[in-house]
PDB file of C-alpha atoms in Angstrom:
ATOM      1  CA  MET A   1       0.000   0.000   0.000  1.00 50.00           C
ATOM      2  CA  LEU A   2       1.338   3.392  -0.968  1.00 48.00           C
ATOM      3  CA  ASN A   3       1.853   6.067   1.575  1.00 51.00           C
ATOM      4  CA  THR A   4       0.681   9.626   1.120  1.00 50.00           C
ATOM      5  CA  LYS A   5       3.973  10.894  -0.272  1.00 48.00           C
ATOM      6  CA  GLU A   6       4.118   8.110  -2.891  1.00 48.00           C
ATOM      7  CA  GLU A   7       0.500   8.823  -3.932  1.00 46.00           C
ATOM      8  CA  GLU A   8       1.335  12.494  -4.360  1.00 47.00           C
ATOM      9  CA  ARG A   9       4.421  11.590  -6.438  1.00 47.00           C
ATOM     10  CA  ILE A  10       2.456   9.270  -8.744  1.00 46.00           C
ATOM     11  CA  GLY A  11      -0.423  11.677  -8.968  1.00 45.00           C
ATOM     12  CA  SER A  12       1.890  14.391 -10.162  1.00 44.00           C
ATOM     13  CA  SER A  13       3.381  12.211 -12.927  1.00 43.00           C
ATOM     14  CA  VAL A  14       2.316  11.410 -16.493  1.00 43.00           C
ATOM     15  CA  ILE A  15       2.435   7.643 -16.983  1.00 43.00           C
ATOM     16  CA  LEU A  16       3.492   6.479 -20.491  1.00 42.00           C
ATOM     17  CA  GLY A  17       3.582   2.675 -20.463  1.00 43.00           C
ATOM     18  CA  PRO A  18       6.379   1.644 -18.158  1.00 44.00           C
ATOM     19  CA  PHE A  19       7.791   5.171 -18.116  1.00 41.00           C
ATOM     20  CA  SER A  20       6.689   8.234 -16.189  1.00 44.00           C
ATOM     21  CA  ILE A  21       7.602  11.833 -16.993  1.00 44.00           C
ATOM     22  CA  SER A  22       7.209  14.498 -14.396  1.00 46.00           C
ATOM     23  CA  GLU A  23       4.897  17.349 -15.420  1.00 48.00           C
ATOM     24  CA  GLN A  24       7.640  19.736 -14.484  1.00 49.00           C
ATOM     25  CA  ASN A  25       9.804  18.284 -17.287  1.00 50.00           C
ATOM     26  CA  SER A  26       7.013  17.450 -19.781  1.00 51.00           C
ATOM     27  CA  LEU A  27       7.188  18.690 -23.408  1.00 53.00           C
ATOM     28  CA  PRO A  28       4.588  21.204 -24.584  1.00 63.00           C
ATOM     29  CA  LEU A  29       1.809  19.426 -26.482  1.00 65.00           C
ATOM     30  CA  ASP A  30       2.241  21.391 -29.735  1.00 65.00           C
ATOM     31  CA  LEU A  31       5.979  20.694 -29.797  1.00 67.00           C
ATOM     32  CA  ALA A  32       5.391  17.001 -29.165  1.00 65.00           C
ATOM     33  CA  MET A  33       2.878  16.832 -32.011  1.00 67.00           C
ATOM     34  CA  THR A  34       5.327  18.608 -34.318  1.00 67.00           C
ATOM     35  CA  VAL A  35       8.070  16.111 -33.531  1.00 62.00           C
ATOM     36  CA  PHE A  36       5.649  13.215 -33.988  1.00 61.00           C
ATOM     37  CA  SER A  37       4.482  14.552 -37.361  1.00 65.00           C
ATOM     38  CA  PHE A  38       8.050  15.079 -38.530  1.00 60.00           C
ATOM     39  CA  LEU A  39       9.080  11.542 -37.592  1.00 61.00           C
ATOM     40  CA  PHE A  40       6.037   9.555 -38.653  1.00 60.00           C
ATOM     41  CA  ALA A  41       4.017  11.610 -41.143  1.00 58.00           C
ATOM     42  CA  LYS A  42       3.990  10.418 -44.766  1.00 58.00           C
ATOM     43  CA  PRO A  43       5.663  12.803 -47.249  1.00 58.00           C
ATOM     44  CA  LYS A  44       3.229  14.760 -49.397  1.00 59.00           C
ATOM     45  CA  PRO A  45       3.334  13.877 -53.091  1.00 60.00           C
ATOM     46  CA  GLU A  46       4.808  16.568 -55.330  1.00 60.00           C
ATOM     47  CA  PRO A  47       2.195  18.432 -57.374  1.00 57.00           C
ATOM     48  CA  GLU A  48       1.994  17.322 -60.974  1.00 59.00           C
ATOM     49  CA  GLN A  49       3.317  19.828 -63.468  1.00 53.00           C
ATOM     50  CA  SER A  50       0.740  21.035 -65.930  1.00 51.00           C
ATOM     51  CA  ALA A  51       1.316  20.442 -69.615  1.00 46.00           C
ATOM     52  CA  PRO A  52       2.679  23.365 -71.686  1.00 42.00           C
ATOM     53  CA  VAL A  53      -0.041  25.687 -72.930  1.00 39.00           C
ATOM     54  CA  PRO A  54      -0.056  26.226 -76.708  1.00 36.00           C
ATOM     55  CA  VAL A  55       0.745  29.811 -77.666  1.00 33.00           C
ATOM     56  CA  LYS A  56      -1.446  31.364 -80.318  1.00 31.00           C
ATOM     57  CA  TYR A  57       0.096  34.096 -82.380  1.00 32.00           C
ATOM     58  CA  PHE A  58      -0.437  36.070 -85.537  1.00 33.00           C
ATOM     59  CA  LEU A  59       1.631  38.068 -87.941  1.00 35.00           C
ATOM     60  CA  HIS A  60       0.039  40.592 -90.239  1.00 35.00           C
ATOM     61  CA  VAL A  61       1.352  42.801 -92.978  1.00 36.00           C
ATOM     62  CA  ARG A  62      -0.883  45.167 -94.884  1.00 35.00           C
ATOM     63  CA  ILE A  63       0.370  46.900 -97.989  1.00 35.00           C
ATOM     64  CA  THR A  64      -1.461  49.860 -99.473  1.00 34.00           C
ATOM     65  CA  VAL A  65      -0.320  50.371-103.053  1.00 34.00           C
ATOM     66  CA  THR A  66      -0.737  53.799-104.596  1.00 35.00           C
ATOM     67  CA  GLN A  67      -0.426  53.984-108.353  1.00 36.00           C
ATOM     68  CA  SER A  68      -1.307  56.476-111.053  1.00 40.00           C
ATOM     69  CA  HIS A  69      -4.650  56.403-112.867  1.00 44.00           C
ATOM     70  CA  ASP A  70      -2.985  55.408-116.151  1.00 45.00           C
ATOM     71  CA  SER A  71      -1.393  52.295-114.684  1.00 45.00           C
ATOM     72  CA  ARG A  72      -4.363  51.207-112.556  1.00 46.00           C
ATOM     73  CA  GLU A  73      -6.045  48.926-115.082  1.00 52.00           C
ATOM     74  CA  LYS A  74      -2.770  47.420-116.265  1.00 50.00           C
ATOM     75  CA  VAL A  75      -1.714  46.660-112.706  1.00 45.00           C
ATOM     76  CA  ARG A  76      -5.164  45.324-111.898  1.00 49.00           C
ATOM     77  CA  GLU A  77      -5.062  42.865-114.798  1.00 51.00           C
ATOM     78  CA  GLU A  78      -1.520  41.742-113.998  1.00 47.00           C
ATOM     79  CA  PHE A  79      -2.287  41.211-110.317  1.00 45.00           C
ATOM     80  CA  THR A  80      -5.279  39.080-111.218  1.00 46.00           C
ATOM     81  CA  ARG A  81      -3.103  36.987-113.524  1.00 45.00           C
ATOM     82  CA  ILE A  82      -0.457  36.514-110.830  1.00 41.00           C
ATOM     83  CA  LEU A  83      -2.975  35.540-108.188  1.00 39.00           C
ATOM     84  CA  LYS A  84      -4.685  32.984-110.411  1.00 41.00           C
ATOM     85  CA  GLY A  85      -1.436  31.047-110.581  1.00 37.00           C
ATOM     86  CA  ALA A  86      -0.436  31.568-106.963  1.00 34.00           C
ATOM     87  CA  SER A  87      -1.240  29.307-104.050  1.00 31.00           C
ATOM     88  CA  GLN A  88      -3.964  30.948-102.030  1.00 31.00           C
ATOM     89  CA  GLU A  89      -3.392  29.507 -98.598  1.00 28.00           C
ATOM     90  CA  TRP A  90      -0.737  27.676 -96.611  1.00 26.00           C
ATOM     91  CA  LEU A  91      -0.915  25.963 -93.270  1.00 25.00           C
ATOM     92  CA  ALA A  92       2.310  26.542 -91.336  1.00 29.00           C
ATOM     93  CA  SER A  93       3.425  24.726 -88.215  1.00 28.00           C
ATOM     94  CA  GLU A  94       6.263  25.723 -85.894  1.00 31.00           C
ATOM     95  CA  THR A  95       7.516  23.934 -82.775  1.00 31.00           C
ATOM     96  CA  MET A  96       8.957  26.321 -80.198  1.00 27.00           C
ATOM     97  CA  ASN A  97      10.095  25.190 -76.746  1.00 29.00           C
ATOM     98  CA  ASP A  98       7.722  22.211 -76.909  1.00 28.00           C
ATOM     99  CA  LEU A  99       4.850  24.579 -77.716  1.00 27.00           C
ATOM    100  CA  GLN A 100       2.919  23.919 -80.892  1.00 27.00           C
ATOM    101  CA  LYS A 101       2.017  26.914 -83.042  1.00 27.00           C
ATOM    102  CA  GLN A 102      -0.634  26.587 -85.693  1.00 26.00           C
ATOM    103  CA  ALA A 103      -1.247  29.372 -88.166  1.00 27.00           C
ATOM    104  CA  PHE A 104      -3.020  29.948 -91.417  1.00 25.00           C
ATOM    105  CA  ILE A 105      -1.258  32.041 -94.013  1.00 27.00           C
ATOM    106  CA  SER A 106      -3.417  33.744 -96.588  1.00 28.00           C
ATOM    107  CA  GLN A 107      -3.129  36.407 -99.220  1.00 31.00           C
ATOM    108  CA  SER A 108      -5.942  38.751-100.202  1.00 32.00           C
ATOM    109  CA  LEU A 109      -6.066  41.356-102.908  1.00 33.00           C
ATOM    110  CA  ILE A 110      -8.506  44.251-102.671  1.00 33.00           C
ATOM    111  CA  LEU A 111      -9.004  46.226-105.875  1.00 32.00           C
ATOM    112  CA  HIS A 112     -11.114  49.352-106.199  1.00 32.00           C
ATOM    113  CA  PRO A 113     -11.580  51.103-109.557  1.00 31.00           C
ATOM    114  CA  GLU A 114     -11.075  54.611-108.180  1.00 34.00           C
ATOM    115  CA  GLU A 115      -9.116  53.932-104.981  1.00 33.00           C
ATOM    116  CA  PRO A 116      -5.661  52.548-104.205  1.00 34.00           C
ATOM    117  CA  PHE A 117      -5.896  48.812-103.762  1.00 34.00           C
ATOM    118  CA  GLU A 118      -4.603  46.880-100.800  1.00 36.00           C
ATOM    119  CA  LEU A 119      -2.544  43.720-100.731  1.00 38.00           C
ATOM    120  CA  LEU A 120      -3.131  41.818 -97.506  1.00 37.00           C
ATOM    121  CA  PHE A 121      -0.782  39.150 -96.146  1.00 37.00           C
ATOM    122  CA  ILE A 122      -2.010  37.508 -92.954  1.00 35.00           C
ATOM    123  CA  GLN A 123      -0.724  34.774 -90.703  1.00 34.00           C
ATOM    124  CA  ASP A 124      -3.268  34.256 -87.928  1.00 29.00           C
ATOM    125  CA  GLY A 125      -3.562  31.579 -85.275  1.00 24.00           C
ATOM    126  CA  LEU A 126      -7.282  32.189 -84.902  1.00 22.00           C
ATOM    127  CA  CYS A 127      -8.660  32.585 -88.407  1.00 23.00           C
ATOM    128  CA  SER A 128      -7.721  32.501 -92.058  1.00 24.00           C
ATOM    129  CA  VAL A 129      -8.620  34.843 -94.892  1.00 26.00           C
ATOM    130  CA  CYS A 130      -9.694  33.398 -98.238  1.00 26.00           C
ATOM    131  CA  LEU A 131      -8.390  34.952-101.400  1.00 28.00           C
ATOM    132  CA  GLN A 132     -10.903  36.892-103.488  1.00 30.00           C
ATOM    133  CA  LYS A 133     -10.014  38.685-106.671  1.00 28.00           C
ATOM    134  CA  ASP A 134     -12.937  40.987-107.372  1.00 33.00           C
ATOM    135  CA  ASP A 135     -13.869  44.359-105.877  1.00 31.00           C
ATOM    136  CA  PHE A 136     -14.654  43.798-102.212  1.00 28.00           C
ATOM    137  CA  LYS A 137     -13.381  44.838 -98.819  1.00 28.00           C
ATOM    138  CA  ILE A 138     -11.764  42.921 -95.945  1.00 28.00           C
ATOM    139  CA  CYS A 139     -10.755  44.820 -92.795  1.00 27.00           C
ATOM    140  CA  LEU A 140      -8.600  42.660 -90.531  1.00 27.00           C
ATOM    141  CA  VAL A 141      -5.421  44.692 -90.060  1.00 27.00           C
ATOM    142  CA  SER A 142      -4.612  48.361 -89.804  1.00 24.00           C
ATOM    143  CA  GLU A 143      -0.920  48.758 -90.603  1.00 27.00           C
ATOM    144  CA  GLU A 144      -0.273  50.314 -94.004  1.00 29.00           C
ATOM    145  CA  TYR A 145       2.705  50.058 -96.322  1.00 30.00           C
ATOM    146  CA  LYS A 146       2.980  52.495 -99.210  1.00 29.00           C
ATOM    147  CA  PHE A 147       4.739  51.182-102.309  1.00 29.00           C
ATOM    148  CA  ASN A 148       5.659  52.683-105.655  1.00 32.00           C
ATOM    149  CA  ASP A 149       6.099  50.464-108.701  1.00 36.00           C
ATOM    150  CA  ALA A 150       3.334  48.309-107.293  1.00 36.00           C
ATOM    151  CA  LEU A 151       3.469  45.446-109.738  1.00 38.00           C
ATOM    152  CA  GLU A 152       7.224  44.870-109.602  1.00 43.00           C
ATOM    153  CA  ARG A 153       7.348  45.192-105.848  1.00 43.00           C
ATOM    154  CA  TYR A 154       4.484  42.785-105.322  1.00 44.00           C
ATOM    155  CA  SER A 155       5.952  40.218-107.697  1.00 46.00           C
ATOM    156  CA  ILE A 156       9.266  40.198-105.842  1.00 48.00           C
ATOM    157  CA  LEU A 157       7.597  40.128-102.432  1.00 46.00           C
ATOM    158  CA  GLU A 158       5.378  37.254-103.527  1.00 46.00           C
ATOM    159  CA  ASN A 159       8.430  35.277-104.637  1.00 50.00           C
ATOM    160  CA  ASP A 160      10.105  35.930-101.294  1.00 47.00           C
ATOM    161  CA  LEU A 161       7.067  34.695 -99.387  1.00 46.00           C
ATOM    162  CA  ASN A 162       6.858  31.558-101.500  1.00 44.00           C
ATOM    163  CA  ALA A 163      10.551  30.895-100.917  1.00 47.00           C
ATOM    164  CA  LEU A 164      10.040  31.375 -97.187  1.00 40.00           C
ATOM    165  CA  LEU A 165       7.415  28.660 -97.141  1.00 39.00           C
ATOM    166  CA  SER A 166       9.659  26.350 -99.189  1.00 37.00           C
ATOM    167  CA  ASP A 167       6.692  24.916-101.085  1.00 36.00           C
ATOM    168  CA  ALA A 168       3.815  26.492-103.026  1.00 30.00           C
ATOM    169  CA  SER A 169       1.361  23.646-102.425  1.00 30.00           C
ATOM    170  CA  PRO A 170      -1.906  24.514-100.617  1.00 28.00           C
ATOM    171  CA  GLN A 171      -0.707  22.916 -97.365  1.00 25.00           C
ATOM    172  CA  VAL A 172       2.926  22.815 -96.354  1.00 23.00           C
ATOM    173  CA  SER A 173       4.936  22.510 -93.181  1.00 22.00           C
ATOM    174  CA  ALA A 174       7.308  25.442 -92.996  1.00 22.00           C
ATOM    175  CA  ARG A 175      10.020  26.353 -90.544  1.00 21.00           C
ATOM    176  CA  LEU A 176      10.093  30.070 -89.927  1.00 22.00           C
ATOM    177  CA  ASN A 177      13.621  30.810 -88.744  1.00 20.00           C
ATOM    178  CA  LEU A 178      14.285  34.488 -88.929  1.00 21.00           C
ATOM    179  CA  PRO A 179      16.114  37.503 -86.160  1.00 21.00           C
ATOM    180  CA  ILE A 180      15.060  40.944 -84.642  1.00 22.00           C
ATOM    181  CA  ILE A 181      16.017  44.448 -85.627  1.00 23.00           C
ATOM    182  CA  GLY A 182      15.614  47.585 -83.612  1.00 27.00           C
ATOM    183  CA  LYS A 183      12.899  50.152 -83.936  1.00 30.00           C
ATOM    184  CA  ASP A 184      14.234  53.558 -84.902  1.00 32.00           C
ATOM    185  CA  LYS A 185      11.646  56.057 -86.066  1.00 33.00           C
ATOM    186  CA  ASP A 186      14.280  58.792 -86.323  1.00 35.00           C
ATOM    187  CA  ARG A 187      15.622  57.083 -89.430  1.00 34.00           C
ATOM    188  CA  LEU A 188      12.251  57.626 -91.087  1.00 31.00           C
ATOM    189  CA  ASN A 189      12.547  61.412 -91.038  1.00 34.00           C
ATOM    190  CA  GLY A 190      12.785  62.644 -94.601  1.00 33.00           C
ATOM    191  CA  ALA A 191      12.098  59.239 -96.093  1.00 32.00           C
ATOM    192  CA  GLN A 192       9.777  59.271 -99.089  1.00 31.00           C
ATOM    193  CA  GLU A 193       8.223  55.964 -98.092  1.00 37.00           C
ATOM    194  CA  PHE A 194       8.492  53.431 -95.292  1.00 38.00           C
ATOM    195  CA  TYR A 195       7.317  49.983 -94.373  1.00 37.00           C
ATOM    196  CA  GLU A 196       6.011  48.988 -90.970  1.00 38.00           C
ATOM    197  CA  VAL A 197       5.742  45.340 -89.952  1.00 38.00           C
ATOM    198  CA  GLN A 198       3.790  44.388 -86.851  1.00 38.00           C
ATOM    199  CA  ILE A 199       3.638  41.056 -85.072  1.00 37.00           C
ATOM    200  CA  SER A 200       1.550  40.257 -81.992  1.00 37.00           C
ATOM    201  CA  SER A 201       1.720  37.252 -79.697  1.00 35.00           C
ATOM    202  CA  TYR A 202      -0.572  36.296 -76.856  1.00 33.00           C
ATOM    203  CA  PRO A 203      -1.369  33.220 -74.725  1.00 35.00           C
ATOM    204  CA  GLY A 204      -4.961  32.091 -75.077  1.00 36.00           C
ATOM    205  CA  GLU A 205      -7.445  34.944 -75.007  1.00 34.00           C
ATOM    206  CA  SER A 206      -5.345  37.468 -73.060  1.00 32.00           C
ATOM    207  CA  SER A 207      -4.459  40.869 -74.458  1.00 35.00           C
ATOM    208  CA  SER A 208      -1.740  40.930 -77.076  1.00 39.00           C
ATOM    209  CA  SER A 209       1.690  42.510 -76.810  1.00 40.00           C
ATOM    210  CA  ASP A 210       2.661  44.156 -80.076  1.00 41.00           C
ATOM    211  CA  ARG A 211       6.161  44.345 -81.485  1.00 44.00           C
ATOM    212  CA  VAL A 212       6.644  46.806 -84.323  1.00 42.00           C
ATOM    213  CA  VAL A 213       9.635  47.342 -86.588  1.00 42.00           C
ATOM    214  CA  ASP A 214       9.836  50.328 -88.929  1.00 42.00           C
ATOM    215  CA  ILE A 215      11.894  50.113 -92.113  1.00 45.00           C
ATOM    216  CA  SER A 216      12.634  53.148 -94.268  1.00 45.00           C
ATOM    217  CA  SER A 217      13.366  53.170 -97.971  1.00 43.00           C
ATOM    218  CA  LYS A 218      14.234  56.179-100.094  1.00 43.00           C
ATOM    219  CA  VAL A 219      12.932  56.705-103.600  1.00 40.00           C
ATOM    220  CA  ASP A 220      16.340  56.195-105.208  1.00 44.00           C
ATOM    221  CA  ASP A 221      16.969  52.893-103.404  1.00 46.00           C
ATOM    222  CA  PRO A 222      17.104  49.874-105.716  1.00 46.00           C
ATOM    223  CA  LEU A 223      13.787  48.068-105.936  1.00 42.00           C
ATOM    224  CA  GLU A 224      15.250  44.780-104.728  1.00 47.00           C
ATOM    225  CA  GLN A 225      16.807  46.484-101.704  1.00 53.00           C
ATOM    226  CA  ALA A 226      13.490  47.990-100.644  1.00 46.00           C
ATOM    227  CA  VAL A 227      11.700  44.653-100.853  1.00 50.00           C
ATOM    228  CA  GLN A 228      14.539  42.905 -99.029  1.00 59.00           C
ATOM    229  CA  LYS A 229      14.114  45.319 -96.137  1.00 56.00           C
ATOM    230  CA  VAL A 230      10.446  44.437 -95.819  1.00 53.00           C
ATOM    231  CA  HIS A 231      11.176  40.730 -96.059  1.00 57.00           C
ATOM    232  CA  ALA A 232      14.001  40.972 -93.504  1.00 62.00           C
ATOM    233  CA  ALA A 233      11.682  42.699 -91.032  1.00 56.00           C
ATOM    234  CA  VAL A 234       9.175  39.862 -91.285  1.00 55.00           C
ATOM    235  CA  ASP A 235      11.958  37.304 -90.959  1.00 59.00           C
ATOM    236  CA  GLU A 236      13.450  38.843 -87.851  1.00 58.00           C
ATOM    237  CA  LEU A 237      10.106  39.276 -86.140  1.00 53.00           C
ATOM    238  CA  LEU A 238       9.314  35.630 -86.780  1.00 53.00           C
ATOM    239  CA  MET A 239      12.640  34.665 -85.220  1.00 59.00           C
ATOM    240  CA  LEU A 240      11.658  36.719 -82.178  1.00 55.00           C
ATOM    241  CA  GLU A 241       8.481  34.680 -81.903  1.00 51.00           C
ATOM    242  CA  THR A 242      10.236  31.323 -82.170  1.00 53.00           C
ATOM    243  CA  THR A 243      12.728  32.243 -79.432  1.00 55.00           C
ATOM    244  CA  ALA A 244      10.269  33.948 -77.068  1.00 50.00           C
TER     245      ALA A 244
END
């Protein structure tokens, strides 16, 4: 039988199996639970990484050609002839950092008897534009490019675009590998004409971030040099997209 002092000693102890820990030396409950969780809790599984989100993008170039009244009908007829033999639409695919880019590339020609006509080149991840040859209006882009010698310039630009795609068939897989140049509007001062190329990229439905490059060309520049500047701007902006 226990005496009073032994009862007091046992009553003031915490009995854990065969062991007893005095309350004076006991661990705080929250600390004990923390230690227990650290030693015996199962590790949480790492969260699964979500798959890469496809990036939709579009490139647009709009060319407004101004020509004299005398040459209008001749240019109109020649453009129609060129377009009849040209491929009207390409489907281009580009893999960038494991992200798939799908885009439709289309060409449209807008001819008005009394107004300058517009040549429209569009690469759009959301929609495509079908080629139509008669008098009608399509408003999808707003950037304008003023050209002289419309027929020659368009013919060379068309050849460059076809070469870029590597195949003139209706559907081709094309790699668009091309670099970026700086934007310097000061160089445009005093220029008789200039070309502005705009490309926009955006994830999903969020607002787009535009990148614009301005290229100047003087009247006395060789025709091929002027067209090469426009083509180089498109190339370098596309390279920016593929390395973004």
